[in-house]
Amino acid sequence: MTTTTETTPAAPIKRRERRRYEFLLQAMSPIAHHSNVDGNIASFFRKPVRVPGGIEEVLYLTADTMRHLIRESAAYATLDAIGALDDPNLSEAALRLLFAGGMLTGRGDSQAIKLDFYRELVDLVPSLGLLGGCADARMVPGKTVVEDATLVCEETMSYLPEWAVRHASALLGFDEGHLDSGTNYAELVQRVRMDPMMDPAKVQLLSAGARAEVEGRLVASETAHATDDAKARDASKVTMMPFRYERMVQGSVLFWAVEATCHTDLEMDTLDTMVWTAMANARVGGKRGTGHGLLKPVALQEIRNNRPFGPVRVSMRLLGDARTEVRIEDRPPPGEMFRAHVAARATKVREFLQKVNA
Amino acid sequence: MVPIQVTATLRGTIALRNAIALDGLLGAAVCMRDGVTPPMTEAEIACPEIPVAKSACGRVYLATVSVGEAELRHRRWTNRRFPLAEAQSMGAASVRRINISGGPCKSYRIPLETMMLRDDQLRWWCVGDEDAVRRLLTEEVGYLGARRAVGQGAVREWTVERCEPWGDGFPVVRDGEPMRSLPPDWPGLAPDVERAFRVCLPPYWRRSREELCAVPRWT
């Protein structure tokens, strides 16, 4: 039998710091991140970028997508810390709060804003203090800025830090400081959703009545084709559907930055937890079921209070596990303080998530 | 206090709903620097000390709103989708039916107009302490306009430099046109200036203090 003791730790240490992480990410699989569909062609997100002599459109992953990625990671880290991943039992409002930031539902007492409640909210779910959200008629402002993940290419290189361009050139096999055009990183692919009724082996699996219906439709289709009857041809056509979509080619390199103004050591560790858990298994965009969207961080620049902190590197050390690629000797592994803080309030967090109105 | 021109050079697009008042921006920067918590009541609202001169009458700060011209307009969307997959795997037994076409779980796709500015620049003029203004802006203001949380309005560089005043009325009136919201009886205003209900002192979101003002035509 185990017992859980919930303690109230000492007041957090106040220490204001602006912390910014700049990542070079590499697409380990093609990425499908679509802005709209014209006909049956889905277009990749593009944004305008000023280049000498005009403005060009360049592929990018929206900041909203990247922000959702870290919010989702923070939610899973919180649930993991309170031991709720095996039996989360979340209400609709808790799901909305953790995974979509919640919303002002119009319920609750909006006339009286309880500062104690705000403090409790941020204490129980520290990521809310950084990313912001809405709960119990209270809008919690965020302190985090997440930028677009922008394709590193000839058009965008003048907007990127020098180290990022140098790394990307080396990674993509170009001379130092040279990159090719962003137009080379979009590919248009075609896929077909098959009609299983076109496969005779699968037709054999049908019941007798259904098989007769399919065979009748095939005959009707052939007859309509032979007699050039457009209406009958349309009524009896198969449901095969070719579709095309743009995707960012595998191996593309993206530049992404996230920054936050932190006021306590806990907030700094929460930021690290959100970012590093997100980067440990970052998958973005659509068509994930067919392996699209896997991102891997290949280089990192950490900036504190507008000053670069240490050399450019990549670190993937989470909660002391073995994902270390480059060792960091100067800091404890991210996530320890966050995990201990939330775990110490596990019962309260569970109660809060059950009754929250968000 | 000297005449100053402030220029923000942006890295990309900005979501600008209204022109940005320099005194309001500096006030927000001071609050961020000092860790001032948002006011909870009307009585708690106060404008902090900023390194910009006030007019002799004390009714406005001698600072303009932003001046910039859109070169290209670009539409993007803010999407929200209810976390259905998580609801299926982690929802309580009581979560049996979710209405995604209305109510709190409604999914949405809201358009947002962003713009690329000519020369990527926004400009302001003011009478103030050059070094203090530069320090505040470069240390505290990295993003401008709306949707800063998703990287809109990222500032590449702040330039704060002394300038020559354009004559009478600097910096709040130029050729008879107001360069910020001003009381209608302000000296030097042309008779046909545009008027609207605005606030004359920061914070500009304090709608209870709105009064009829002469306003710049581009706001």
Coordinates of C-alpha atoms in Angstrom, one line a residue:
Chain A
M1 CA 0.0 0.0 0.0
T2 CA 1.3 3.4 -0.9
T3 CA 0.4 6.7 0.6
T4 CA 0.6 10.1 -1.0
T5 CA 1.6 13.2 0.9
E6 CA 0.7 16.5 -0.5
T7 CA 2.9 19.3 0.7
T8 CA 2.9 23.0 0.1
P9 CA 6.4 24.0 -1.0
A10 CA 8.0 27.3 -0.2
A11 CA 7.0 30.3 -2.3
P12 CA 8.7 30.1 -5.8
I13 CA 11.8 32.1 -6.3
K14 CA 11.1 35.2 -8.4
R15 CA 13.6 35.6 -11.2
R16 CA 12.5 37.2 -14.5
E17 CA 14.1 35.9 -17.6
R18 CA 13.2 36.0 -21.3
R19 CA 14.2 32.6 -22.7
R20 CA 14.2 31.9 -26.4
Y21 CA 14.9 28.6 -28.2
E22 CA 15.8 28.7 -31.8
F23 CA 15.6 25.3 -33.5
L24 CA 16.7 23.9 -36.8
L25 CA 14.3 21.1 -37.5
Q26 CA 14.6 18.5 -40.3
A27 CA 11.6 16.8 -41.9
M28 CA 12.4 13.1 -41.3
S29 CA 9.3 12.2 -43.5
P30 CA 7.4 14.3 -45.9
I31 CA 5.1 16.9 -44.3
A32 CA 1.4 17.4 -45.4
H33 CA 0.2 20.7 -43.9
H34 CA -2.6 22.1 -46.0
S35 CA -4.2 25.5 -46.1
N36 CA -7.0 24.8 -48.6
V37 CA -8.3 22.4 -51.3
D38 CA -9.0 23.5 -54.9
G39 CA -10.8 20.9 -56.8
N40 CA -9.2 17.8 -55.5
I41 CA -5.7 19.3 -54.9
A42 CA -4.7 20.3 -51.4
S43 CA -2.2 23.2 -51.2
F44 CA 0.6 23.5 -48.6
F45 CA 0.6 26.6 -46.4
R46 CA 2.6 29.4 -47.9
K47 CA 3.5 32.8 -46.5
P48 CA 4.8 36.0 -48.2
V49 CA 8.5 36.7 -47.7
R50 CA 10.3 39.8 -49.0
V51 CA 13.2 39.1 -51.3
P52 CA 15.3 41.5 -53.4
G53 CA 13.0 42.8 -56.1
G54 CA 9.7 41.6 -54.7
I55 CA 7.8 39.3 -52.5
E56 CA 7.8 35.5 -52.8
E57 CA 5.6 32.8 -51.2
V58 CA 7.4 30.2 -49.1
L59 CA 6.3 27.0 -47.5
Y60 CA 5.9 27.0 -43.7
L61 CA 4.3 25.3 -40.7
T62 CA 1.9 27.7 -39.0
A63 CA 2.8 29.0 -35.5
D64 CA -0.7 27.8 -34.4
T65 CA 0.3 24.2 -35.3
M66 CA 3.6 24.5 -33.4
R67 CA 1.9 26.1 -30.5
H68 CA -0.6 23.3 -30.3
L69 CA 2.2 20.9 -30.4
I70 CA 3.7 22.3 -27.2
R71 CA 0.3 22.7 -25.6
E72 CA -0.5 19.1 -26.3
S73 CA 2.9 18.0 -24.9
A74 CA 2.3 20.0 -21.7
A75 CA -1.1 18.4 -21.3
Y76 CA 0.4 14.9 -21.6
A77 CA 3.3 15.8 -19.2
T78 CA 0.7 17.1 -16.7
L79 CA -1.4 14.0 -16.9
D80 CA 1.7 11.8 -16.7
A81 CA 2.9 13.7 -13.6
I82 CA -0.4 13.1 -11.7
G83 CA -0.5 9.5 -12.8
A84 CA -3.6 9.9 -14.8
L85 CA -2.5 8.7 -18.2
D86 CA -3.7 5.1 -17.5
D87 CA -7.1 6.2 -16.3
P88 CA -7.5 9.9 -17.3
N89 CA -11.4 10.0 -16.9
L90 CA -11.4 13.6 -18.2
S91 CA -14.5 15.8 -18.5
E92 CA -15.3 17.6 -21.7
A93 CA -14.2 20.9 -20.1
A94 CA -10.9 19.4 -18.9
L95 CA -10.2 18.1 -22.3
R96 CA -10.9 21.6 -23.8
L97 CA -8.7 23.3 -21.2
L98 CA -5.7 21.0 -21.5
F99 CA -5.7 20.4 -25.2
A100 CA -7.3 23.5 -26.7
G101 CA -6.8 26.2 -24.0
G102 CA -10.4 26.2 -22.8
M103 CA -12.9 28.9 -23.5
L104 CA -15.2 31.4 -21.7
T105 CA -18.3 29.4 -21.4
G106 CA -20.5 32.1 -20.0
R107 CA -21.0 30.1 -16.8
G108 CA -19.4 30.9 -13.5
D109 CA -19.4 34.2 -11.8
S110 CA -17.9 36.6 -14.3
Q111 CA -18.6 39.6 -12.1
A112 CA -16.1 38.7 -9.5
I113 CA -12.6 37.8 -10.6
K114 CA -10.9 35.8 -7.9
L115 CA -7.1 36.3 -7.9
D116 CA -6.8 33.4 -5.6
F117 CA -8.4 31.2 -8.2
Y118 CA -6.0 32.5 -10.8
R119 CA -3.0 31.7 -8.6
E120 CA -4.4 28.3 -7.8
L121 CA -5.0 27.6 -11.5
V122 CA -1.4 28.4 -12.5
D123 CA -0.1 26.6 -9.5
L124 CA -2.0 23.4 -10.4
V125 CA -1.4 23.5 -14.2
P126 CA 1.8 25.6 -14.6
S127 CA 1.6 25.4 -18.4
L128 CA -1.5 27.5 -18.3
G129 CA 0.5 30.4 -16.9
L130 CA 2.8 30.3 -19.9
L131 CA 0.5 29.4 -22.8
G132 CA -2.7 31.1 -21.4
G133 CA -6.2 29.8 -21.5
C134 CA -9.7 30.3 -20.2
A135 CA -11.2 28.7 -17.1
D136 CA -14.2 29.6 -14.9
A137 CA -15.0 32.9 -16.6
R138 CA -11.3 33.9 -16.3
M139 CA -9.0 34.5 -19.2
V140 CA -5.4 33.7 -18.3
P141 CA -3.0 35.7 -20.5
G142 CA -0.1 33.7 -21.9
K143 CA 3.6 34.7 -21.8
T144 CA 4.8 32.6 -24.7
V145 CA 5.5 33.5 -28.3
V146 CA 5.6 30.7 -30.8
E147 CA 6.8 31.5 -34.3
D148 CA 6.1 29.9 -37.6
A149 CA 8.4 27.0 -38.6
T150 CA 9.8 28.5 -41.8
L151 CA 11.5 26.6 -44.6
V152 CA 15.2 27.4 -44.7
C153 CA 15.9 28.3 -48.3
E154 CA 17.4 31.0 -50.5
E155 CA 14.3 33.2 -50.0
T156 CA 14.3 33.1 -46.2
M157 CA 18.0 33.0 -45.4
S158 CA 18.4 36.7 -44.9
Y159 CA 15.9 36.5 -42.0
L160 CA 17.6 33.7 -40.2
P161 CA 20.5 33.8 -37.8
E162 CA 23.9 33.2 -39.3
W163 CA 24.4 30.0 -37.4
A164 CA 21.2 28.5 -38.7
V165 CA 22.1 29.2 -42.3
R166 CA 25.6 27.8 -41.8
H167 CA 24.2 24.6 -40.2
A168 CA 21.5 24.2 -42.9
S169 CA 24.0 24.7 -45.7
A170 CA 26.2 21.9 -44.3
L171 CA 23.2 19.7 -43.7
L172 CA 21.8 20.1 -47.2
G173 CA 25.2 19.8 -48.9
F174 CA 25.6 23.3 -50.1
D175 CA 28.6 25.6 -49.9
E176 CA 28.6 27.6 -46.7
G177 CA 26.0 30.4 -46.8
H178 CA 24.3 29.0 -49.9
L179 CA 20.9 27.4 -50.2
D180 CA 18.6 26.6 -53.1
S181 CA 15.1 28.1 -53.8
G182 CA 12.1 27.2 -51.7
T183 CA 10.2 26.1 -54.8
N184 CA 12.3 22.9 -54.9
Y185 CA 10.9 21.7 -51.6
A186 CA 7.3 21.3 -52.6
E187 CA 6.2 18.2 -54.4
L188 CA 2.8 17.3 -55.8
V189 CA 1.8 13.7 -55.3
Q190 CA -1.2 11.7 -56.3
R191 CA -2.9 8.9 -54.4
V192 CA -6.1 7.0 -55.2
R193 CA -8.7 5.8 -52.8
M194 CA -9.5 2.4 -54.2
D195 CA -13.0 1.0 -54.6
P196 CA -12.9 -2.5 -53.1
M197 CA -15.7 -3.5 -55.3
M198 CA -13.3 -3.4 -58.2
D199 CA -11.3 -6.3 -56.8
P200 CA -12.9 -9.7 -57.8
A201 CA -11.3 -11.4 -54.7
K202 CA -13.1 -8.9 -52.4
V203 CA -16.4 -9.2 -54.3
Q204 CA -16.3 -12.9 -53.4
L205 CA -16.6 -11.9 -49.7
L206 CA -20.0 -10.3 -50.3
S207 CA -23.3 -11.8 -49.5
A208 CA -25.2 -13.2 -52.5
G209 CA -27.5 -10.2 -52.7
A210 CA -24.8 -7.7 -52.4
R211 CA -22.7 -9.5 -55.0
A212 CA -25.6 -9.5 -57.5
E213 CA -26.0 -5.7 -56.9
V214 CA -22.3 -5.0 -57.6
E215 CA -22.3 -7.2 -60.7
G216 CA -25.4 -5.5 -61.9
R217 CA -23.8 -2.1 -61.4
L218 CA -20.7 -3.2 -63.4
V219 CA -22.9 -4.4 -66.2
A220 CA -24.9 -1.1 -66.1
S221 CA -21.6 0.9 -66.1
E222 CA -20.3 -1.1 -69.2
T223 CA -23.6 -0.6 -71.0
A224 CA -23.7 3.1 -70.2
H225 CA -20.1 3.4 -71.5
A226 CA -20.9 1.5 -74.7
T227 CA -24.0 3.6 -75.4
D228 CA -22.3 6.8 -74.4
D229 CA -25.1 7.6 -71.9
A230 CA -23.5 10.2 -69.6
K231 CA -26.3 10.2 -67.0
A232 CA -26.3 6.4 -66.6
R233 CA -22.5 6.4 -66.6
D234 CA -22.5 8.9 -63.7
A235 CA -25.1 6.8 -61.8
S236 CA -23.1 3.6 -62.1
K237 CA -19.6 4.8 -61.7
V238 CA -17.2 3.3 -59.2
T239 CA -16.1 5.2 -56.1
M240 CA -12.4 5.2 -56.9
M241 CA -11.1 8.7 -56.1
P242 CA -7.8 10.0 -57.3
F243 CA -6.6 13.0 -55.2
R244 CA -3.5 15.1 -55.2
Y245 CA -1.8 17.0 -52.5
E246 CA 1.3 19.1 -52.0
R247 CA 3.8 18.1 -49.4
M248 CA 7.1 19.3 -48.1
V249 CA 9.9 17.0 -49.3
Q250 CA 11.6 14.7 -46.8
G251 CA 14.9 16.2 -45.5
S252 CA 13.7 19.8 -45.8
V253 CA 15.1 22.0 -43.0
L254 CA 13.0 24.4 -41.0
F255 CA 13.8 27.2 -38.6
W256 CA 11.5 27.5 -35.6
A257 CA 11.6 29.7 -32.5
V258 CA 9.7 29.8 -29.2
E259 CA 10.2 32.3 -26.5
A260 CA 8.7 33.0 -23.1
T261 CA 9.0 35.5 -20.3
C262 CA 9.4 33.5 -17.1
H263 CA 9.2 34.8 -13.6
T264 CA 10.1 31.7 -11.5
D265 CA 12.3 28.7 -11.8
L266 CA 9.2 26.5 -12.1
E267 CA 8.0 28.5 -15.1
M268 CA 11.4 28.0 -16.7
D269 CA 11.3 24.3 -16.1
T270 CA 7.7 24.2 -17.4
L271 CA 8.8 25.9 -20.6
D272 CA 11.7 23.4 -21.0
T273 CA 9.3 20.5 -20.3
M274 CA 6.8 21.7 -22.9
V275 CA 9.4 22.3 -25.6
W276 CA 11.5 19.2 -25.0
T277 CA 8.7 16.8 -24.7
A278 CA 7.3 18.3 -27.9
M279 CA 10.6 17.9 -29.7
A280 CA 11.1 14.3 -28.5
N281 CA 8.4 13.1 -30.8
A282 CA 7.3 16.0 -33.0
R283 CA 4.7 15.1 -35.6
V284 CA 2.8 17.9 -37.4
G285 CA 0.2 18.3 -40.1
G286 CA -2.1 15.7 -41.7
K287 CA -1.7 12.2 -43.1
R288 CA 0.1 11.0 -40.0
G289 CA -1.5 7.7 -40.6
T290 CA 0.8 7.3 -43.6
G291 CA 3.9 8.4 -41.7
H292 CA 3.9 12.1 -42.7
G293 CA 5.0 15.0 -40.5
L294 CA 7.9 13.7 -38.4
L295 CA 10.3 16.4 -37.3
K296 CA 13.6 16.1 -35.7
P297 CA 15.6 18.9 -34.1
V298 CA 19.1 19.1 -35.5
A299 CA 20.5 22.2 -33.9
L300 CA 19.5 24.6 -31.1
Q301 CA 20.5 28.1 -30.1
E302 CA 19.3 29.1 -26.6
I303 CA 19.0 32.8 -25.8
R304 CA 18.5 34.2 -22.4
N305 CA 17.6 37.9 -22.0
N306 CA 18.6 38.6 -25.6
R307 CA 22.0 37.0 -25.1
P308 CA 23.0 33.7 -26.6
F309 CA 23.6 31.1 -23.9
G310 CA 26.3 28.6 -24.7
P311 CA 27.3 27.1 -28.1
V312 CA 24.7 26.0 -30.7
R313 CA 23.8 22.4 -29.8
V314 CA 21.0 19.9 -29.6
S315 CA 20.0 18.3 -26.4
M316 CA 17.2 15.7 -25.9
R317 CA 17.6 14.8 -22.3
L318 CA 14.2 14.3 -20.7
L319 CA 13.7 13.2 -17.1
G320 CA 17.1 11.5 -17.1
D321 CA 16.3 9.1 -19.9
A322 CA 18.8 8.0 -22.5
R323 CA 17.8 10.4 -25.3
T324 CA 20.8 12.5 -24.9
E325 CA 22.5 13.4 -28.2
V326 CA 24.8 16.1 -26.8
R327 CA 25.3 16.2 -23.1
I328 CA 24.5 19.3 -21.1
E329 CA 26.6 19.5 -18.0
D330 CA 25.5 23.0 -17.0
R331 CA 21.9 22.3 -16.2
P332 CA 19.7 19.7 -14.6
P333 CA 17.6 17.7 -17.0
P334 CA 14.5 19.6 -17.9
G335 CA 11.2 18.5 -16.4
E336 CA 12.3 17.3 -12.9
M337 CA 11.0 20.4 -11.1
F338 CA 7.8 20.5 -13.1
R339 CA 7.1 16.9 -12.5
A340 CA 7.8 17.1 -8.8
H341 CA 5.6 20.2 -8.5
V342 CA 2.6 18.7 -10.3
A343 CA 3.0 15.3 -8.7
A344 CA 2.9 16.9 -5.2
R345 CA -0.5 18.3 -6.1
A346 CA -1.8 15.2 -7.9
T347 CA -5.1 14.9 -5.9
K348 CA -5.8 18.6 -6.2
V349 CA -5.1 18.6 -9.9
R350 CA -7.5 15.7 -10.4
E351 CA -10.2 17.4 -8.4
F352 CA -9.7 20.6 -10.3
L353 CA -9.9 18.8 -13.7
Q354 CA -13.1 17.2 -12.6
K355 CA -14.9 20.3 -11.6
V356 CA -13.3 22.9 -13.9
N357 CA -15.6 24.9 -16.2
A358 CA -13.6 25.7 -19.3
Chain B
M1 CA 14.0 65.4 -23.8
V2 CA 14.7 65.8 -27.5
P3 CA 12.8 65.2 -30.8
I4 CA 13.1 61.5 -31.7
Q5 CA 12.2 59.4 -34.7
V6 CA 11.5 55.7 -33.8
T7 CA 11.6 53.0 -36.5
A8 CA 10.6 49.4 -36.2
T9 CA 11.9 47.2 -39.0
L10 CA 9.8 44.0 -39.1
R11 CA 10.8 40.4 -40.0
G12 CA 7.6 39.6 -41.8
T13 CA 3.9 40.1 -41.7
I14 CA 2.0 42.0 -39.0
A15 CA -1.7 41.8 -37.9
L16 CA -2.5 45.5 -37.4
R17 CA -6.0 46.3 -36.5
N18 CA -5.3 49.9 -35.5
A19 CA -2.3 52.2 -35.5
I20 CA -0.1 51.6 -32.4
A21 CA 0.4 54.6 -30.0
L22 CA 4.0 54.9 -29.0
D23 CA 3.2 56.1 -25.5
G24 CA 0.9 53.1 -25.0
L25 CA 3.6 50.8 -26.3
L26 CA 6.2 52.3 -23.9
G27 CA 3.7 52.1 -21.0
A28 CA 3.2 48.4 -21.7
A29 CA 6.9 47.9 -22.0
V30 CA 7.4 49.5 -18.5
C31 CA 4.7 47.2 -17.1
M32 CA 6.4 44.1 -18.6
R33 CA 9.8 45.2 -17.3
D34 CA 8.5 45.8 -13.8
G35 CA 6.2 42.7 -13.7
V36 CA 3.1 44.8 -13.1
T37 CA 0.1 42.5 -12.8
P38 CA -3.1 43.3 -14.9
P39 CA -5.4 45.7 -13.0
M40 CA -8.6 44.0 -11.6
T41 CA -10.6 47.2 -11.0
E42 CA -11.0 50.6 -12.7
A43 CA -9.3 52.2 -9.7
E44 CA -6.2 50.1 -10.2
I45 CA -5.6 51.3 -13.7
A46 CA -2.6 53.6 -13.9
C47 CA -0.2 54.7 -16.6
P48 CA 3.3 54.2 -15.5
E49 CA 6.1 56.7 -15.9
I50 CA 7.4 56.7 -19.4
P51 CA 10.4 58.6 -20.9
V52 CA 8.3 60.8 -23.1
A53 CA 7.3 64.4 -22.5
K54 CA 3.7 65.5 -21.9
S55 CA 2.2 68.5 -23.5
A56 CA 2.3 71.8 -21.5
C57 CA -1.4 71.3 -20.7
G58 CA -0.8 67.7 -19.6
R59 CA -3.6 66.3 -21.7
V60 CA -1.5 64.1 -24.1
Y61 CA 2.0 62.7 -24.4
L62 CA 4.1 64.2 -27.2
A63 CA 4.2 61.0 -29.2
T64 CA 2.5 59.9 -32.4
V65 CA 0.7 56.7 -33.4
S66 CA 2.5 54.4 -35.9
V67 CA 2.8 55.4 -39.5
G68 CA 3.2 52.7 -42.1
E69 CA 1.7 51.6 -45.4
A70 CA 0.6 48.1 -46.4
E71 CA 2.4 46.8 -49.5
L72 CA 0.8 43.4 -49.5
R73 CA -2.2 41.9 -47.7
H74 CA -2.2 38.3 -46.8
R75 CA -5.0 36.2 -45.3
R76 CA -4.4 33.4 -42.8
W77 CA -6.8 31.6 -40.5
T78 CA -7.0 30.7 -36.9
N79 CA -8.4 27.2 -36.5
R80 CA -9.7 25.4 -33.5
R81 CA -10.8 21.8 -33.4
F82 CA -12.1 20.0 -30.4
P83 CA -9.6 17.3 -29.4
L84 CA -11.8 14.4 -30.5
A85 CA -9.1 11.8 -30.5
E86 CA -8.2 12.6 -27.0
A87 CA -11.9 12.6 -26.0
Q88 CA -12.3 9.1 -27.4
S89 CA -9.3 7.8 -25.6
M90 CA -9.2 9.8 -22.4
G91 CA -12.8 11.1 -21.8
A92 CA -14.8 10.1 -18.8
A93 CA -17.8 7.8 -19.3
S94 CA -20.1 10.9 -19.0
V95 CA -18.5 12.3 -22.2
R96 CA -20.9 10.6 -24.6
R97 CA -21.9 13.1 -27.1
I98 CA -20.0 16.2 -28.3
N99 CA -21.6 18.9 -30.4
I100 CA -18.9 20.3 -32.6
S101 CA -21.2 22.5 -34.7
G102 CA -22.3 24.8 -31.8
G103 CA -21.7 25.5 -28.1
P104 CA -18.3 25.4 -26.3
C105 CA -16.9 22.6 -28.4
K106 CA -17.6 24.3 -31.7
S107 CA -14.8 24.1 -34.2
Y108 CA -13.9 27.3 -36.0
R109 CA -11.8 28.8 -38.8
I110 CA -11.5 32.5 -38.4
P111 CA -9.8 34.6 -41.1
L112 CA -7.1 37.0 -40.1
E113 CA -5.7 39.7 -42.3
T114 CA -2.0 40.3 -42.0
M115 CA 0.1 42.7 -44.0
M116 CA 3.6 43.2 -45.2
L117 CA 4.5 46.9 -44.8
R118 CA 6.3 49.0 -47.3
D119 CA 10.1 48.7 -46.5
D120 CA 8.9 46.5 -43.6
Q121 CA 8.8 49.6 -41.4
L122 CA 6.6 51.4 -38.9
R123 CA 7.6 54.9 -37.8
W124 CA 6.7 57.1 -34.8
W125 CA 7.9 60.5 -33.6
C126 CA 8.0 61.9 -30.1
V127 CA 9.8 64.2 -27.7
G128 CA 11.6 62.1 -25.1
D129 CA 14.7 60.6 -23.6
E130 CA 16.4 58.9 -26.5
D131 CA 18.5 56.4 -24.5
A132 CA 15.6 55.4 -22.3
V133 CA 13.2 54.9 -25.2
R134 CA 15.8 52.8 -27.0
R135 CA 16.5 50.7 -24.0
L136 CA 12.8 50.0 -23.3
L137 CA 11.9 49.1 -26.9
T138 CA 15.0 46.9 -27.6
E139 CA 14.8 45.1 -24.3
E140 CA 11.0 44.6 -23.9
V141 CA 9.3 44.8 -27.3
G142 CA 10.0 42.0 -29.7
Y143 CA 6.6 41.8 -31.4
L144 CA 3.9 44.3 -32.4
G145 CA 0.2 44.3 -33.2
A146 CA -2.3 41.4 -32.8
R147 CA -1.5 37.7 -32.7
R148 CA 1.9 38.2 -31.3
A149 CA 1.6 34.8 -29.5
V150 CA 2.0 33.2 -32.9
G151 CA 4.9 35.3 -34.1
Q152 CA 3.0 38.0 -36.0
G153 CA 4.7 41.5 -36.0
A154 CA 8.2 40.2 -35.1
V155 CA 10.6 43.1 -34.9
R156 CA 14.0 42.7 -36.6
E157 CA 15.5 46.0 -35.5
W158 CA 14.6 49.1 -33.5
T159 CA 16.1 52.4 -34.6
V160 CA 15.8 55.3 -32.2
E161 CA 17.5 58.5 -33.4
R162 CA 17.3 62.3 -33.0
C163 CA 15.5 64.1 -35.7
E164 CA 14.7 67.6 -36.9
P165 CA 11.2 68.7 -35.9
W166 CA 9.0 69.5 -38.9
G167 CA 8.0 72.9 -37.3
D168 CA 5.0 74.0 -35.2
G169 CA 3.0 71.2 -33.7
F170 CA 5.8 68.6 -33.7
P171 CA 5.2 65.8 -33.1
V172 CA 1.5 65.7 -32.7
V173 CA 0.3 67.9 -35.6
R174 CA 1.7 67.9 -39.1
D175 CA 0.4 70.1 -41.9
G176 CA -2.8 70.6 -39.8
E177 CA -3.4 66.8 -39.5
P178 CA -3.3 65.2 -36.1
M179 CA -0.6 62.5 -35.7
R180 CA -2.4 61.0 -32.7
S181 CA -5.8 61.4 -31.0
L182 CA -6.0 65.0 -29.8
P183 CA -8.6 67.1 -28.1
P184 CA -10.5 68.9 -30.9
D185 CA -9.5 72.3 -29.6
W186 CA -5.8 71.6 -30.1
P187 CA -4.0 74.5 -31.7
G188 CA -2.9 74.2 -35.3
L189 CA -5.4 71.6 -36.4
A190 CA -7.1 72.0 -39.8
P191 CA -10.8 72.7 -39.6
D192 CA -11.8 69.5 -41.5
V193 CA -9.9 66.9 -39.5
E194 CA -11.5 63.6 -38.9
R195 CA -13.1 63.1 -35.5
A196 CA -13.9 60.0 -33.5
F197 CA -14.4 58.9 -29.9
R198 CA -10.9 58.0 -28.5
V199 CA -8.8 58.0 -25.4
C200 CA -6.1 60.7 -25.1
L201 CA -3.9 59.1 -22.5
P202 CA -2.7 55.5 -22.1
P203 CA -3.9 52.8 -21.6
Y204 CA -5.9 53.2 -24.8
W205 CA -8.2 50.2 -24.0
R206 CA -9.8 52.2 -21.2
R207 CA -13.0 52.8 -23.1
S208 CA -14.7 54.6 -20.1
R209 CA -12.4 57.6 -20.8
E210 CA -13.3 58.0 -24.4
E211 CA -14.0 61.5 -25.6
L212 CA -14.5 63.2 -28.9
C213 CA -11.0 63.7 -30.4
A214 CA -9.4 64.8 -33.6
V215 CA -7.8 61.6 -35.0
P216 CA -5.3 60.7 -37.8
R217 CA -7.1 59.8 -41.1
W218 CA -5.3 56.4 -41.3
T219 CA -6.6 55.1 -37.9

